[in-house]
XYZ file of C-alpha atoms in Angstrom:
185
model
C 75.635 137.084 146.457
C 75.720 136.967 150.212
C 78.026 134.828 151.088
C 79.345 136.888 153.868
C 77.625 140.464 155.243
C 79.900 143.295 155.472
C 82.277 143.667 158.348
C 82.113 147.450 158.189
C 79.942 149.856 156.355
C 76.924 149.208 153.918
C 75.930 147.246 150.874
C 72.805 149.083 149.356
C 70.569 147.429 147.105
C 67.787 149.775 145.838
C 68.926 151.816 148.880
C 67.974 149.224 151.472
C 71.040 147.522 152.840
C 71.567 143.823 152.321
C 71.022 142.568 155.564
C 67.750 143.692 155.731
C 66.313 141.572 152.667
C 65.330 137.972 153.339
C 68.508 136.073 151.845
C 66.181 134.072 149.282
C 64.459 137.423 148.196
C 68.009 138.879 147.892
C 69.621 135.804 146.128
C 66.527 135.448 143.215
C 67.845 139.412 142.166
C 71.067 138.092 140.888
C 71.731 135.207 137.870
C 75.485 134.439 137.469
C 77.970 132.964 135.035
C 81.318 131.642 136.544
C 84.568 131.313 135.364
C 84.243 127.291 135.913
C 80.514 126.753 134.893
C 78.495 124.636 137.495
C 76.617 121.816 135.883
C 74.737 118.887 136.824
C 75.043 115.171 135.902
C 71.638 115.375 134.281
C 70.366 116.726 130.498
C 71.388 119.733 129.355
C 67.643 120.864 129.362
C 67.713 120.487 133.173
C 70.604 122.286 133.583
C 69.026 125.251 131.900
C 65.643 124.497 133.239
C 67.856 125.030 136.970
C 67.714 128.789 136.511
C 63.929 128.706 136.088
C 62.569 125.497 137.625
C 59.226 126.495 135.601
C 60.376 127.219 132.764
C 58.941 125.786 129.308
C 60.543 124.078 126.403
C 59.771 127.230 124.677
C 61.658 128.888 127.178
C 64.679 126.923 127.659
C 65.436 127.034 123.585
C 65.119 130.899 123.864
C 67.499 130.863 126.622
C 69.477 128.409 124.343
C 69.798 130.843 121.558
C 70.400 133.467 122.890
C 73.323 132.001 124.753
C 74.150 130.679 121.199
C 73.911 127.265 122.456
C 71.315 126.124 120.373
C 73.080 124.684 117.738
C 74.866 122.660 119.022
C 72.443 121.159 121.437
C 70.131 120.375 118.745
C 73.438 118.681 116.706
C 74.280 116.458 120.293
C 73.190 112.623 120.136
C 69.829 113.243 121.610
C 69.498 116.776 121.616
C 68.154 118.616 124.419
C 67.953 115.086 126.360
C 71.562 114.697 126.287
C 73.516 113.960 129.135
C 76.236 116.002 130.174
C 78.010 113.525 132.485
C 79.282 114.739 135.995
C 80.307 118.234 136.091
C 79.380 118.383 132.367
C 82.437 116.726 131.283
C 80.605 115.045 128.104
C 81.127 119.135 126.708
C 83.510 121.355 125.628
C 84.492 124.063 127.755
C 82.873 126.287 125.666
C 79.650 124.295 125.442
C 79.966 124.156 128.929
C 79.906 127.781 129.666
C 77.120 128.661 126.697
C 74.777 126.626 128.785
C 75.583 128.105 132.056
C 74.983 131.533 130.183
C 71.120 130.334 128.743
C 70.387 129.333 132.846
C 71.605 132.976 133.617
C 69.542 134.373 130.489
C 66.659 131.524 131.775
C 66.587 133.341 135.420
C 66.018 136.740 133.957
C 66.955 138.860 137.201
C 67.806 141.882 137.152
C 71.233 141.581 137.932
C 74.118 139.521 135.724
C 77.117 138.500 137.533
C 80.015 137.535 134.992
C 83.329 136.084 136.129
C 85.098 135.668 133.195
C 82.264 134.576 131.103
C 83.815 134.051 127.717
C 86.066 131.722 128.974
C 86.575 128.218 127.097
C 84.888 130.004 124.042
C 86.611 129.824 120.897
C 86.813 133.050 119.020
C 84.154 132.907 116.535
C 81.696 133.053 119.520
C 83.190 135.648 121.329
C 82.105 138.514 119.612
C 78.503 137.083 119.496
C 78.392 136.698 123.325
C 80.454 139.710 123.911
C 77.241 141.666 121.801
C 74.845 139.379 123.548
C 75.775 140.380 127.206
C 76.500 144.264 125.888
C 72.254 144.116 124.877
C 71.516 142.456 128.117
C 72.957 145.272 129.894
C 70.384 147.672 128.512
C 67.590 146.035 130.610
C 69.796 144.769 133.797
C 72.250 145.424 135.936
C 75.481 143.610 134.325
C 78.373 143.152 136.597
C 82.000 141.825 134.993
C 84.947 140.520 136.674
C 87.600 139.895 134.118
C 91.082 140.827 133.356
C 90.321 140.878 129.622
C 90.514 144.511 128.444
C 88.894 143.713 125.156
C 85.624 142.455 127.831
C 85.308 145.754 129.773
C 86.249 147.505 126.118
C 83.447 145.950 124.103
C 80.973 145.411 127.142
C 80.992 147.701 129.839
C 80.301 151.335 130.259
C 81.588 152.026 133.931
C 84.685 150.582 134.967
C 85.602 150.030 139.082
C 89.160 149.150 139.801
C 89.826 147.984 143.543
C 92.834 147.226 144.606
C 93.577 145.524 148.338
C 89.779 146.268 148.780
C 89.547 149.025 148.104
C 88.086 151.423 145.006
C 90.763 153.395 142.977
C 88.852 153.946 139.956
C 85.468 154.941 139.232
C 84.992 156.496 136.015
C 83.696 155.458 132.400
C 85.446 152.793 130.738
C 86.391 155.454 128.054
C 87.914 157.228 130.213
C 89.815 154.943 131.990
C 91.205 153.500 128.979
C 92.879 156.874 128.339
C 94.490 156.794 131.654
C 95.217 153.213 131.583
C 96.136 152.553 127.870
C 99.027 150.311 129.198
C 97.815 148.624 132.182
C 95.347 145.598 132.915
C 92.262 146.567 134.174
């Protein structure tokens, strides 16, 4: 995300290196879903409207279903006008991180960041998001971070170990799962 250029070497992005994009032009090509979702003391239609400041009512309830967030939204007290409280803390965890997958969904760039995205779902909805991001990464650029083997299993096709900062594995997550049936990737 650009939070710090590289020390050494190159970061290409469409082979042009980081530093030479604009960092608002570089920062609208990512949408991202952390571990600890980020939300705002405000409804939880603004804080899927944040991803796409222009974005309709039409929009946001797409954003909500496919995020399988819609629901519940529609079951809260006053819907899509509900407050969330400070740092969302009128949610579950899971509710929580559902909505800060519809504002990725809502962005629509062409890269996903995950960091541990299924975290604070219960298990009936992991397999639906699990299939959910898996069909997002047919149009984008879908980057995980986890230490769930059963995420990289059911979503990712190319698996990157790094260790100390540097890459030990590059291969596809097939293939590493041979090689690494017992480890934690």
């Amino acid at each position: 995300y650009r939070f710090y250029d590289p020390s050494s070497g190159e970061i290409l992005l469409d082979n042009l290196d980081i530093r030479q994009y604009k960092i608002a032009d570089y920062r609208r090509q990512f949408s991202i879903v952390l571990q600890e979702p980020v939300l705002f003391s405000t409804t939880i239609e603004e804080n899927i409207r944040y991803g796409r400041p222009d974005a309709t009512r039409a929009d946001i309830e797409q954003a909500a279903r496919a995020a399988n967030a819609h629901d519940f939204i529609v079951n809260a007290p006053e819907g899509y006008q509900t407050m969330v409280g400070e740092r969302g803390m009128q949610l579950s965890g899971g509710e929580r991180q559902r909505i800060s997958i519809a504002r990725a969904f809502i962005k629509n760039a062409p890269i996903l960041i995950l960091d541990e995205p299924t975290t604070g779902l219960d298990p009936n909805q992991l397999e639906e998001i699990r299939n959910l991001i898996k069909q997002t990464g047919k149009e984008k650029t879908v980057m995980l971070s986890t230490h769930i083997m059963q995420e990289v299993e059911a979503i990712c096709n190319r698996t990157i170990i790094i260790n100390k900062g540097k890459i030990v594995a590059d291969e596809s997550t097939e293939n590493l799962q041979q090689k690494y049936s017992d480890a934690i990737i």
